[in-house]
Short mmCIF file of C-alpha atoms and ligand atoms in Angstrom, two decimals:
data_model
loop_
_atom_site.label_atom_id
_atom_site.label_comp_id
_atom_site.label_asym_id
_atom_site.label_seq_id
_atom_site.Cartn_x
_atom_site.Cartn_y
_atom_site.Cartn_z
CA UNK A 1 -41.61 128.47 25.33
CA UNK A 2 -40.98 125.74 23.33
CA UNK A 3 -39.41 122.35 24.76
CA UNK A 4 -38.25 119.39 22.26
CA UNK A 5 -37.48 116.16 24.29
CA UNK A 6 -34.83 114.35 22.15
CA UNK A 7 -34.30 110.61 21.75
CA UNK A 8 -30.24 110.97 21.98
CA UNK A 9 -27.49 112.93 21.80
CA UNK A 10 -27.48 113.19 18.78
CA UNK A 11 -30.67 113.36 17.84
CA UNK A 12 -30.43 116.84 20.39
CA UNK A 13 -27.96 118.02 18.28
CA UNK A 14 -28.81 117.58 14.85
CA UNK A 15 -32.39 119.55 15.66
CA UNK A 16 -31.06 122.13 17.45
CA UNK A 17 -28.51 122.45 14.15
CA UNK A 18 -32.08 122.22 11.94
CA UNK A 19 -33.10 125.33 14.28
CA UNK A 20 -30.18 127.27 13.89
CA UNK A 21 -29.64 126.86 9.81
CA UNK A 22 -33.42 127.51 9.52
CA UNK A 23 -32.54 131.01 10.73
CA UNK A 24 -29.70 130.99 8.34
CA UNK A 25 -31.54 130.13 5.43
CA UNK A 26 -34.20 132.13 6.47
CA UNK A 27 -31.88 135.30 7.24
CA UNK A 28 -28.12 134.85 5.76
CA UNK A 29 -26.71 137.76 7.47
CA UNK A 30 -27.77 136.65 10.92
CA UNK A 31 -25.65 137.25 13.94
CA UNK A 32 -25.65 134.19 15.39
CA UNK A 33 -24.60 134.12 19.19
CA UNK A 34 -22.25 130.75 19.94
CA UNK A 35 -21.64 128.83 23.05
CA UNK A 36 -19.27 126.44 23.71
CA UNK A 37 -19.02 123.60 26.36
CA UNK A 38 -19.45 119.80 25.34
CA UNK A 39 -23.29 120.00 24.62
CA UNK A 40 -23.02 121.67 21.38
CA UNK A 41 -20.37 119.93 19.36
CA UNK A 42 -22.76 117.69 18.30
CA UNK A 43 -24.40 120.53 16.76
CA UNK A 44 -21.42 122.15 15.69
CA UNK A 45 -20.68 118.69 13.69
CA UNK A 46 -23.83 119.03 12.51
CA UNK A 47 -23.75 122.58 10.80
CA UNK A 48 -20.04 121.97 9.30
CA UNK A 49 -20.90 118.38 8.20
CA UNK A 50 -24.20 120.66 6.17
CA UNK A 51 -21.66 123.22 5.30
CA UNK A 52 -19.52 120.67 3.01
CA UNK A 53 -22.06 119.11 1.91
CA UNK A 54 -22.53 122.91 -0.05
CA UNK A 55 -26.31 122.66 2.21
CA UNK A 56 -25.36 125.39 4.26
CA UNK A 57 -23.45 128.85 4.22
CA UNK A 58 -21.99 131.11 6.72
CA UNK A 59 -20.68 133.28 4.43
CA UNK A 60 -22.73 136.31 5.34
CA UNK A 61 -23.43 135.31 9.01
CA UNK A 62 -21.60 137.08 11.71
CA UNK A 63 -20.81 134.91 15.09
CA UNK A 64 -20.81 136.52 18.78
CA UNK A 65 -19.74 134.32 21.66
CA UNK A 66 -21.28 134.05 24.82
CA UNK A 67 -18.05 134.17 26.85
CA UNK A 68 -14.10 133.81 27.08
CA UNK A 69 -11.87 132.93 30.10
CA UNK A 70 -9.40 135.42 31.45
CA UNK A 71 -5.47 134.95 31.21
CA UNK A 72 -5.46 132.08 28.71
CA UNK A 73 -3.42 133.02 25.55
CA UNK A 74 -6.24 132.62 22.84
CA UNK A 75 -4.02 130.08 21.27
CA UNK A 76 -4.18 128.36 24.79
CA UNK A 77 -5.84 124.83 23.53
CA UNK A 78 -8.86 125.41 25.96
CA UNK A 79 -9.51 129.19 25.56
CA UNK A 80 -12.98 129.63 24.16
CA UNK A 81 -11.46 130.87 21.01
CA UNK A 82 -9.26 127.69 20.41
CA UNK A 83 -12.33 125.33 20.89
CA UNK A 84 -14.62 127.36 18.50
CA UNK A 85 -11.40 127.04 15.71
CA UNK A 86 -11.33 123.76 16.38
CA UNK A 87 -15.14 122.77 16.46
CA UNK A 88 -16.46 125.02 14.30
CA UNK A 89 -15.00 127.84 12.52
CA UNK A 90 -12.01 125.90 10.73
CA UNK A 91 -14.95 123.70 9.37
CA UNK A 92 -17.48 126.14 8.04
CA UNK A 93 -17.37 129.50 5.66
CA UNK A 94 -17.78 132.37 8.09
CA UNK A 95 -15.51 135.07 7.60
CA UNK A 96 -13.12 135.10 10.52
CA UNK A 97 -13.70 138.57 10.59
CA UNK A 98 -16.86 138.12 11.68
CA UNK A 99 -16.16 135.45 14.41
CA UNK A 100 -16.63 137.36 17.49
CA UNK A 101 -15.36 136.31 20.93
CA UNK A 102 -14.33 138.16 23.89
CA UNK A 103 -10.56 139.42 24.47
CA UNK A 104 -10.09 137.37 27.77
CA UNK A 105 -6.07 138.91 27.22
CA UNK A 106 -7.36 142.21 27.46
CA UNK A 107 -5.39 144.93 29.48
CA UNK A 108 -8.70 146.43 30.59
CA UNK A 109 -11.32 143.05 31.03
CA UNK A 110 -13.93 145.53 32.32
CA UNK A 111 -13.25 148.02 29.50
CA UNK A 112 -12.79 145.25 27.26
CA UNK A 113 -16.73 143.67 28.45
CA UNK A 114 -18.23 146.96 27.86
CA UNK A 115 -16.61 147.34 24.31
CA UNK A 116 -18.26 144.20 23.61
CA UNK A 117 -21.54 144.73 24.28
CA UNK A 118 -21.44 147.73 22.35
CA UNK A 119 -20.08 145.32 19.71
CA UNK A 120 -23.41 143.26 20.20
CA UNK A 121 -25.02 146.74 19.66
CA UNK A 122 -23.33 147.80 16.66
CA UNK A 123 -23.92 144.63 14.87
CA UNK A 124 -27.89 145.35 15.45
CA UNK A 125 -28.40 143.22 18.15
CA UNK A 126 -28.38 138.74 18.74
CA UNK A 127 -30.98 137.27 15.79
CA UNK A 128 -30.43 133.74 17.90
CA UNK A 129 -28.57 132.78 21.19
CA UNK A 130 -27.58 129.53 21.44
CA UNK A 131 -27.35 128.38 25.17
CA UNK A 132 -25.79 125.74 27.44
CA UNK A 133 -26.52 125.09 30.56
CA UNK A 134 -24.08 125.23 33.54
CA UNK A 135 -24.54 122.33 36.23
CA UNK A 136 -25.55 125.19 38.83
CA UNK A 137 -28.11 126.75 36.23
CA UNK A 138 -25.67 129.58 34.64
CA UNK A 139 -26.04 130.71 31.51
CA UNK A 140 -22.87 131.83 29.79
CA UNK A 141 -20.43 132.27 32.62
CA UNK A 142 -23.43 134.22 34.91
CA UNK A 143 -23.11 132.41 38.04
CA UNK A 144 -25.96 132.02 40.92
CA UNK A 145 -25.88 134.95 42.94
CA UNK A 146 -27.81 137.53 44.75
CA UNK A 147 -29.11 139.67 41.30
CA UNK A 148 -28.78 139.30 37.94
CA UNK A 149 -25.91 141.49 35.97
CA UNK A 150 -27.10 142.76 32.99
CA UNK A 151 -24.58 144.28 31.03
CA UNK A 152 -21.60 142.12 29.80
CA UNK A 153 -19.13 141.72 32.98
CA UNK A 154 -16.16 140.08 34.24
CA UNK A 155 -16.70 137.16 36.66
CA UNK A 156 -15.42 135.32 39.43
CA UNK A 157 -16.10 132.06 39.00
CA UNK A 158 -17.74 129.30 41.25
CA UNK A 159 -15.97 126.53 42.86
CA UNK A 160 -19.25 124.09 41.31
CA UNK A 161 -18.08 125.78 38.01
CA UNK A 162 -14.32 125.41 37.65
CA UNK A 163 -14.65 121.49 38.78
CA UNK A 164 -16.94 121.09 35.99
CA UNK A 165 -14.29 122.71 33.90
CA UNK A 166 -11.64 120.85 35.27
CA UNK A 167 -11.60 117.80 33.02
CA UNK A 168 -10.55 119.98 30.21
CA UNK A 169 -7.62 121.15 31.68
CA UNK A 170 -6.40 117.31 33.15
CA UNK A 171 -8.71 117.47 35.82
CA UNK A 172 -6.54 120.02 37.49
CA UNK A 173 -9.01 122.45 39.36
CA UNK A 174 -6.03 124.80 39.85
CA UNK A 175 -5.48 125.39 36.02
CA UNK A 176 -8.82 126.58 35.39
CA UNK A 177 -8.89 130.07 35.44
CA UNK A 178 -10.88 131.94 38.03
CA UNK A 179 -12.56 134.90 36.18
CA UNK A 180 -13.57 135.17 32.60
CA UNK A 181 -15.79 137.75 30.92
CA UNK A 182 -19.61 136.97 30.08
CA UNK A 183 -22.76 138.35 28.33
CA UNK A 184 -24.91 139.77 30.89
CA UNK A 185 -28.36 138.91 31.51
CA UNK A 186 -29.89 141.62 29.50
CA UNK A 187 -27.03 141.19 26.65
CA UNK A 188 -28.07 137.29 26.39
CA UNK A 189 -32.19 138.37 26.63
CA UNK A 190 -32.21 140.92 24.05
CA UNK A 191 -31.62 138.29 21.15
CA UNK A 192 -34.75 137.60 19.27
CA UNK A 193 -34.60 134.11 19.85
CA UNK A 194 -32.82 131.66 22.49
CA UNK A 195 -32.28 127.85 21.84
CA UNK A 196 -30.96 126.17 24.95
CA UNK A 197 -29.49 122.46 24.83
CA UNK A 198 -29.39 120.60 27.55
CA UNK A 199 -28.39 117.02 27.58
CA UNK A 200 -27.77 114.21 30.45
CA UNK A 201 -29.89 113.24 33.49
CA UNK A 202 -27.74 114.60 35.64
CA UNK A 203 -28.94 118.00 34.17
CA UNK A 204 -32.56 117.42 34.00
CA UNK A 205 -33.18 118.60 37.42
CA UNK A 206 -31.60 122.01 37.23
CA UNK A 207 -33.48 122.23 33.57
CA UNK A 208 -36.61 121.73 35.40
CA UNK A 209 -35.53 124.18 38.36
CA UNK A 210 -35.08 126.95 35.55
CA UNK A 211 -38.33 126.19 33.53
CA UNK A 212 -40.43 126.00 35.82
CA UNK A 213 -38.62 127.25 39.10
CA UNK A 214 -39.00 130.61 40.28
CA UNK A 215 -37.49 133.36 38.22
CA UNK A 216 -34.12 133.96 40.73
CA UNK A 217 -30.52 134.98 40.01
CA UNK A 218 -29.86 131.91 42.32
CA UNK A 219 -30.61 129.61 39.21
CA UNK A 220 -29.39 132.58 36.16
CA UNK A 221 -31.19 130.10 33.32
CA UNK A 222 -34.92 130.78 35.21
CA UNK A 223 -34.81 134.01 33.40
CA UNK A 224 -35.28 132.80 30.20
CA UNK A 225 -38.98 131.92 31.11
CA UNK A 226 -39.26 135.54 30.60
CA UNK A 227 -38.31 135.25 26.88
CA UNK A 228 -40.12 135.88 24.37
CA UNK A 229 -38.94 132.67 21.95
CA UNK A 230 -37.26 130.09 23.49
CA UNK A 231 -36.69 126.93 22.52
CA UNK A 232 -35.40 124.23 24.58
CA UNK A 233 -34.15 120.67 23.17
CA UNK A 234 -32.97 118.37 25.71
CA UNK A 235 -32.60 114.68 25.97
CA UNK A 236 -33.84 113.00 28.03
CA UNK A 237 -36.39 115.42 29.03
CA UNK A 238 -37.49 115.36 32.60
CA UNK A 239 -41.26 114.58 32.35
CA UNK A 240 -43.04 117.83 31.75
CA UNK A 241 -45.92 117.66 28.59
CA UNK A 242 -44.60 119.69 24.79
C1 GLP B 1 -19.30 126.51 30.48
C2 GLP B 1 -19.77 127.59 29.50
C3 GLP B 1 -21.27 127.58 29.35
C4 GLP B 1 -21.75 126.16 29.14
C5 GLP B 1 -21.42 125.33 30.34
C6 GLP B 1 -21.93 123.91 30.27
O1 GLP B 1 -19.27 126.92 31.78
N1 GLP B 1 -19.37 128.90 29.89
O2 GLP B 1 -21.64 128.42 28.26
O3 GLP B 1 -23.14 126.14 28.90
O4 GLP B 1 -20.01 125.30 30.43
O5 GLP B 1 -21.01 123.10 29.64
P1 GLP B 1 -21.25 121.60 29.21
O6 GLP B 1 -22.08 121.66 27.99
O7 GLP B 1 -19.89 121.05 28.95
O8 GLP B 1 -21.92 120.93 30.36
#
């Protein structure tokens, strides 16, 4: 494990962006797995800012998303799909294609999680994950609970979770949606490498909890100490030694 302590925001962001167009330089077909939440637009300001600058191309990359509500149209402004468009994908050269996001609309969600992990198969697997971190130490949308689920799933979600969520939908906690459909554990840990971001004090203790916590599906994120490559940047860091 790797852990970069970060001056600022936005120093977080622009080396966690270094990280990930490293691995697109270094591999232009990568399948890049995306998260969303307000951590990484820095970094997603970061790549498209490289992108027109001509530094940086997506045009061979193929994008997987972590996760995707349930029962918001996708053109819903705070589906996961809407907030990639807006952050990322209408700013950079990937082939839409080839942006990949659960279908939270779909008839089936069960049917429609397993189709996507065999997605995730077909497309030879995650080259590098790019993580969040919830407030209750969930990773995607995999919420503290008894055991890990390892195969892509549909969730309930948390109380802790949708208040988090609510100031994107006006603060109402009623217009958050209460299941959505997520990578599983073993989905997320079969990438070849994981960069999580985590930014603000009020997250450093939960960081901590998952680094160097037990390994429990009562904190989801202490399972990536089992990783092979991870990389953490966080600001500000909560004390431990690179
Ligand atoms: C949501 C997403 C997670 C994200 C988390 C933290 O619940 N499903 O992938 O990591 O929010 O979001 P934020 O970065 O806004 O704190």
């Amino acid at each position: 494990m790797k852990i970069i302590t970060a001056t600022d925001y936005q120093s977080m962001s622009r080396k966690a962006a270094q990280i990930i167009a490293s691995q697109l330089v270094l591999k232009e077909n990568s399948v890049l797995g995306l998260a969303t939440g307000s951590t990484p637009i820095g970094i997603y300001e970061q790549l498209a800012a490289w992108t027109k600058q001509g530094d940086l191309c997506f045009r061979n990359a193929v994008s997987v998303n972590l996760d995707e509500y349930c029962g918001l149209p996708a053109d819903h402004p705070e589906s996961y799909r809407s907030f990639m468009e807006k952050n990322l994908f209408s700013s950079i050269d990937l082939n839409p294609a080839n942006a990949h996001l659960p279908n939270g609309n779909a008839a089936d969600p069960n049917e429609e999680a397993r189709r996507y992990d065999g997605l995730v198969q077909e497309l030879g697997g995650v080259d590098l994950q790019l993580l969040g971190l919830g407030h209750n130490g969930h990773i995607g949308f995999n919420e503290p609970g008894e055991a890990f689920v390892m195969d892509t799933h549909v969730i309930e979600l948390s109380d802790k979770t949708r208040q988090a969520n609510a100031r994107f939908f006006g603060g109402d906690i009623a217009a958050v949606p209460s299941k959505a459909i997520t990578m599983g554990i073993r989905t997320i840990m079969n990438a070849n490498k994981i960069l999580l971001v985590v930014s603000g004090e009020e997250k450093m203790d939960i960081l901590r909890r998952a680094l160097e916590g037990p390994v429990t599906p009562h904190v989801p994120a202490s399972i990536l100490q089992l990783h092979k490559d991870l990389t953490v940047v966080c600001h500000p860091g909560y004390g431990r030694e690179q």
